[in-house]
Tab-separated table of C-alpha atoms and ligand atoms in Angstrom:
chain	number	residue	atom	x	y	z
L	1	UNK	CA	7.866	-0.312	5.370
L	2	UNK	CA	5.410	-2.545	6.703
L	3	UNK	CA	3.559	-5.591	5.303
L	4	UNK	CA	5.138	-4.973	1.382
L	5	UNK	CA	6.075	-7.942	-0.549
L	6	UNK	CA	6.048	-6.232	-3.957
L	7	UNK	CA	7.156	-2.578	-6.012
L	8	UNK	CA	4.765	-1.949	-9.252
L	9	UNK	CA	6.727	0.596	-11.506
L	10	UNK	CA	4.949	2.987	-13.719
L	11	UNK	CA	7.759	2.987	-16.757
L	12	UNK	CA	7.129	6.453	-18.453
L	13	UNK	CA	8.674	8.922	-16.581
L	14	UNK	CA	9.982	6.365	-13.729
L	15	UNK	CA	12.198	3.263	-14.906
L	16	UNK	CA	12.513	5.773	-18.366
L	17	UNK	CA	12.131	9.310	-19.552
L	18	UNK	CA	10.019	8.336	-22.426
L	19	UNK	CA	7.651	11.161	-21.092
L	20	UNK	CA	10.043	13.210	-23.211
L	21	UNK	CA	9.493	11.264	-26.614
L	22	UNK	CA	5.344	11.769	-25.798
L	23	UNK	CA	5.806	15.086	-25.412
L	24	UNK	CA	7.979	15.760	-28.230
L	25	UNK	CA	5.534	13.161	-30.435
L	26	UNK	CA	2.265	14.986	-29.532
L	27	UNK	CA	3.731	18.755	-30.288
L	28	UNK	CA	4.840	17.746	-33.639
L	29	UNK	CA	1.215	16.436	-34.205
L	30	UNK	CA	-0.245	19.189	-32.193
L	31	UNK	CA	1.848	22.162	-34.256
L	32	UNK	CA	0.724	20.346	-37.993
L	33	UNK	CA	-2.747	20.812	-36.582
L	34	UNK	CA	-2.278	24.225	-35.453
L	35	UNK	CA	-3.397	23.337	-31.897
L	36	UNK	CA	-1.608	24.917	-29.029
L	37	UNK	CA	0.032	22.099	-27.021
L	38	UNK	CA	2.630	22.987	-24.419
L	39	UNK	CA	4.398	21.601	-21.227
L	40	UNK	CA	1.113	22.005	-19.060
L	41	UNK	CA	-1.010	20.046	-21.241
L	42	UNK	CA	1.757	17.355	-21.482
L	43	UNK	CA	1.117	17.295	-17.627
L	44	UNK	CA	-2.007	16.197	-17.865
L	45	UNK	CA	-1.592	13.251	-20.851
L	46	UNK	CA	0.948	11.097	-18.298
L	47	UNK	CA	-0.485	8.340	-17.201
L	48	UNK	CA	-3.122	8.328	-19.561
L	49	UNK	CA	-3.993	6.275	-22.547
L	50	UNK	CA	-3.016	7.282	-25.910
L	51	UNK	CA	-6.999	8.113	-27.680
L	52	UNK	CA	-7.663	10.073	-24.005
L	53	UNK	CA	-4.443	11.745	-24.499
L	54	UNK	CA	-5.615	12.803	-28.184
L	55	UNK	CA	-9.192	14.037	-26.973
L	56	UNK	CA	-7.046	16.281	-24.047
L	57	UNK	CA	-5.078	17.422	-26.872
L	58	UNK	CA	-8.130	18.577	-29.370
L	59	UNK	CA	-10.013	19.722	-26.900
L	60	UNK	CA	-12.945	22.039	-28.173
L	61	UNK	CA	-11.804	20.848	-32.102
L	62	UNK	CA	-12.527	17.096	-30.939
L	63	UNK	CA	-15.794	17.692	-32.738
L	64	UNK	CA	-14.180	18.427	-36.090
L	65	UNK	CA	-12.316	14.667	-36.332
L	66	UNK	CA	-14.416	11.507	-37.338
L	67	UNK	CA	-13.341	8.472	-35.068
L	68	UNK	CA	-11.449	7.503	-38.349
L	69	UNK	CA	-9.265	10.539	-38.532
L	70	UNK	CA	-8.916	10.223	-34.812
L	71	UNK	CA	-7.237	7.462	-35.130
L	72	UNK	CA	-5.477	7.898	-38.017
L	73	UNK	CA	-3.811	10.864	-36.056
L	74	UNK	CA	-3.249	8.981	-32.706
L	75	UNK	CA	-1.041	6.444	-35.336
L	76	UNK	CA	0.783	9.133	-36.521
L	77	UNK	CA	1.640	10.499	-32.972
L	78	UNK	CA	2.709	6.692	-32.163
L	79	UNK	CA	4.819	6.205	-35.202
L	80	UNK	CA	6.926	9.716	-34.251
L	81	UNK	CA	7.086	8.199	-30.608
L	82	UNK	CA	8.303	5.164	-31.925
L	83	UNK	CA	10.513	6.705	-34.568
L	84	UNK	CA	12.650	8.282	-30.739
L	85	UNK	CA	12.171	4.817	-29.414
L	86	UNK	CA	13.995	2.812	-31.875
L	87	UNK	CA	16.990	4.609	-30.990
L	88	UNK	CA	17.174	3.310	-27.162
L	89	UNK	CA	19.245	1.158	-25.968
L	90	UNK	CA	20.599	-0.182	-22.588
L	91	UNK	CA	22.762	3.093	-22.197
L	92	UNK	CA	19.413	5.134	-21.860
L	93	UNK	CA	18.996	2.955	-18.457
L	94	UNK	CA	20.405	5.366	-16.268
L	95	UNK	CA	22.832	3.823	-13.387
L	96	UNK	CA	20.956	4.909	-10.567
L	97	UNK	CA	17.743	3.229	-12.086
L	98	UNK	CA	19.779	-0.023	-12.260
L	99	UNK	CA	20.975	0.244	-8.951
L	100	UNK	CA	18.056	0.958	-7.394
L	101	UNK	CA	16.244	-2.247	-9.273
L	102	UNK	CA	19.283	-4.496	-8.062
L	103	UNK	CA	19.505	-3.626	-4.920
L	104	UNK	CA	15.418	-3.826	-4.029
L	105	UNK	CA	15.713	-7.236	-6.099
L	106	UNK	CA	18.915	-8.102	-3.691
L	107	UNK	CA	16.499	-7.345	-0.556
L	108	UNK	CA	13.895	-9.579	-2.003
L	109	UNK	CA	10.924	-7.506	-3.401
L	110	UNK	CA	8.846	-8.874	-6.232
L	111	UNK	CA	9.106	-6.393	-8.805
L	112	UNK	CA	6.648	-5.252	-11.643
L	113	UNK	CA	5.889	-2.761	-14.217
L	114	UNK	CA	2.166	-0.878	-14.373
L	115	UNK	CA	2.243	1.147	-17.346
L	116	UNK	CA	-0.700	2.102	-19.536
L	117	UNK	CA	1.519	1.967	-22.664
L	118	UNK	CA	0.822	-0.388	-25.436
L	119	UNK	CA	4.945	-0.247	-26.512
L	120	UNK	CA	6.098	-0.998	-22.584
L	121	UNK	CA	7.272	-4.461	-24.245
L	122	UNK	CA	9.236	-2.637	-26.871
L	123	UNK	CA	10.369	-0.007	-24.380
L	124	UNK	CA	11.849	-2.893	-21.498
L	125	UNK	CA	13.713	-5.097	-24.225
L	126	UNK	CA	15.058	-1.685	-25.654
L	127	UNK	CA	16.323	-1.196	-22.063
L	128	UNK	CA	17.543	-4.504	-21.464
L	129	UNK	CA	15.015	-5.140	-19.019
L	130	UNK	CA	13.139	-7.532	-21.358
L	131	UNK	CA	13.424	-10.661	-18.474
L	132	UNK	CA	13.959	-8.518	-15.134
L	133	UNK	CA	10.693	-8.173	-13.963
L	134	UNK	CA	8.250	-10.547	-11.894
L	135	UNK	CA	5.070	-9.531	-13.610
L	136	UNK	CA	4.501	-6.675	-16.244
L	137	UNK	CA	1.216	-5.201	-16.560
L	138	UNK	CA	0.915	-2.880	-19.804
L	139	UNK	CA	-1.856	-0.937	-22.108
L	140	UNK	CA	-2.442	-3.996	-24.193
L	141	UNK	CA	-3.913	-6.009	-21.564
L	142	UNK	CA	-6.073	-3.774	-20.116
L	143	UNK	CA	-9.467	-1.958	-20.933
L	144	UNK	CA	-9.844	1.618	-18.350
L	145	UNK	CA	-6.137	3.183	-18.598
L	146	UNK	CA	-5.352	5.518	-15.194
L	147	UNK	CA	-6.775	6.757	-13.434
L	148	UNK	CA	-8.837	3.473	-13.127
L	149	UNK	CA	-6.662	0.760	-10.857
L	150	UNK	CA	-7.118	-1.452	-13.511
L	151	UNK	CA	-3.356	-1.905	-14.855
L	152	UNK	CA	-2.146	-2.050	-11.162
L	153	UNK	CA	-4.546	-4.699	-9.545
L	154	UNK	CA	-3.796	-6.743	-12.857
L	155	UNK	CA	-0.233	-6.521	-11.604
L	156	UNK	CA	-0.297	-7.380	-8.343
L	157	UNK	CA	-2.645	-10.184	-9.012
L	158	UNK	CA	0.237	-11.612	-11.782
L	159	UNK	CA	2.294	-11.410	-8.616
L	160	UNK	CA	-0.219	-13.187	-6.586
L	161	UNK	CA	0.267	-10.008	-3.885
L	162	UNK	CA	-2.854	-8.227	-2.254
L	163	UNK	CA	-2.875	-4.910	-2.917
L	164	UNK	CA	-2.516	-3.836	0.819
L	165	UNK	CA	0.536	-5.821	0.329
L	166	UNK	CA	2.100	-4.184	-2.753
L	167	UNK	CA	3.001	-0.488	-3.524
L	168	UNK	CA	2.879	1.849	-6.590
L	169	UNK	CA	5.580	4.085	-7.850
L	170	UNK	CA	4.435	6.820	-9.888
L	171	UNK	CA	5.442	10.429	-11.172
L	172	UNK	CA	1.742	10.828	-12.479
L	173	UNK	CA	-1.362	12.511	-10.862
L	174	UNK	CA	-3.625	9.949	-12.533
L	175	UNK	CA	-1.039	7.447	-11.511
L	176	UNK	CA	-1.614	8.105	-7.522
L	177	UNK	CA	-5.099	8.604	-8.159
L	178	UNK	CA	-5.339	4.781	-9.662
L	179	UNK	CA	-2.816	3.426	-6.983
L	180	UNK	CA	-5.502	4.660	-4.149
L	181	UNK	CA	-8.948	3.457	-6.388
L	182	UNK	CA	-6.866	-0.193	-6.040
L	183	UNK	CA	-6.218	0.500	-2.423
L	184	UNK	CA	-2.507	0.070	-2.919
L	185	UNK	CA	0.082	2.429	-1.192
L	186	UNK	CA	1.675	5.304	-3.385
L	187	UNK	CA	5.254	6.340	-3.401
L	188	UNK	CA	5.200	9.446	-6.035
L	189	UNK	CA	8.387	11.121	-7.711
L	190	UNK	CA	8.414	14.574	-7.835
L	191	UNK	CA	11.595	16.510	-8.211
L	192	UNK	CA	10.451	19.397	-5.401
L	193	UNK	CA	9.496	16.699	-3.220
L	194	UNK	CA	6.179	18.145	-3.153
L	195	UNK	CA	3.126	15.268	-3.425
L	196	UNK	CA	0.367	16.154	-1.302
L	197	UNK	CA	-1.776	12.983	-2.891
L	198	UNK	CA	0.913	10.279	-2.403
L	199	UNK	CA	1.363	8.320	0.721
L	200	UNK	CA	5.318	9.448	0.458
L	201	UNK	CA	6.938	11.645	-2.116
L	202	UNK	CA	10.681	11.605	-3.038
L	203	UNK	CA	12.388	13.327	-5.390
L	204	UNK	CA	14.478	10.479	-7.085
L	205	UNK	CA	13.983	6.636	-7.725
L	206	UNK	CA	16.997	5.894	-5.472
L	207	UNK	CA	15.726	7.213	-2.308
L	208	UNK	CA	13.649	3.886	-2.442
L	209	UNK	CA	16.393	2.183	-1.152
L	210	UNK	CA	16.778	4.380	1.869
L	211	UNK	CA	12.722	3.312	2.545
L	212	UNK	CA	12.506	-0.440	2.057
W	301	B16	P1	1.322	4.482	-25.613
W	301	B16	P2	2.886	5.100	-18.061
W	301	B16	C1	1.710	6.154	-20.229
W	301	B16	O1	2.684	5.343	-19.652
W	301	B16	C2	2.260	7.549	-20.524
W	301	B16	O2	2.563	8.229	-19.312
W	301	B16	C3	1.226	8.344	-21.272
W	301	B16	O3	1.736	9.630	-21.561
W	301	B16	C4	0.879	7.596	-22.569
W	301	B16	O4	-0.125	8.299	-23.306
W	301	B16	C5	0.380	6.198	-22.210
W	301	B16	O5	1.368	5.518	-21.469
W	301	B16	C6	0.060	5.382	-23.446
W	301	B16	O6	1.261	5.143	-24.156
W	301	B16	O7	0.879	5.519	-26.598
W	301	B16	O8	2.781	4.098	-25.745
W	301	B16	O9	0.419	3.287	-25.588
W	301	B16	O10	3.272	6.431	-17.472
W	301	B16	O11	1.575	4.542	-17.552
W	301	B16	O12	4.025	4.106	-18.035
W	302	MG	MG1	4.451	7.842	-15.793
């Protein structure tokens, strides 16, 4: 592809199926509050920061919650999350992810993570991927989560790359959306192939390397 020096990663749900552990986090907090919550509400939390995700979740009943109790149950969703978390290790890296990281390292690509989650640190050494990346961009050093372009142009910039220079890989709606607002290039992962907002879809990370 032409003119791109650098790949920014979204992690959940691209490098890592931590989208899982959100989902399974939030219905457990979701069920004790006797809200509905279900896979098509998950859909629209990726991407998105953790109190949004909570006021997506509540819904009409956001008015019942002080900002106190608000976040006292956005904590408890995080320490659930993080209760699945601890148990990663290197193993959850799955092969092809690894390959496809070597290789687009190999070919000379900067490479950087563009997540809006405050545990992406936690997440990458978890991994193993603590020291692999270029630049990583993550919820705690930004102030608009996506679908503000926040997150990625604070990425690229780490990489000293122009955004019409770098491109975003996400599996997120809110993801592409913030990827275009920063004027980068999108690349999103769906498994039907089926993106109509991304610049190019594809239905799994290691089709990358048939593309750059
Ligand atoms: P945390 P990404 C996002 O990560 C997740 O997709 C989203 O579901 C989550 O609410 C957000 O991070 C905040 O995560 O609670 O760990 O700070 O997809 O941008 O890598
Ligand atoms: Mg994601």
């Amino acid at each position: 592809m032409n003119n791109i020096y650098a790949i920014i990663f979204d992690l959940d749900g691209v490098i890592c199926s931590t989208d899982r552990y959100h989902y399974l986090a939030w219905k457990a907090l979701a069920d004790r509050l006797g809200i509905p919550f279900d896979e098509q509400v998950n859909s629209q939390l990726r991407g998105v920061s953790r109190m949004e995700s909570l006021e997506i979740i509540l819904g009409n009943h956001s008015g019942e919650y002080s900002e106190q109790e608000k976040l006292a149950l956005a904590e408890k969703k995080n320490e659930i999350y993080r209760s699945y978390l601890s148990a990663m290790t290197p193993g959850d890296l799955s092969k092809e992810v690894r390959m496809t990281l070597h290789t687009l390292r190999q070919r000379g690509y900067l490479l950087a993570i563009g997540s809006s989650s405050k545990n992406t640190r936690q997440i990458l050494n978890q991994l193993g991927l603590g020291d692999f990346f270029d630049a990583v961009a993550d919820g705690t050093q930004i102030t608009k989560s996506k679908p503000d372009p926040e997150v990625f142009l604070l990425a690229s910039s780490m990489l000293g790359v122009s955004p019409e220079n770098a491109i975003v890989i996400e599996d997120a709606e809110s993801g592409v959306q913030a990827a275009k607002a920063g004027r980068f290039r999108s690349i999103g992962i769906r498994s039907d192939g089926n993106d109509p907002m991304s610049d190019i879809t594809i239905k799994k990370l290691s089709n990358l390397t048939e593309i750059f």
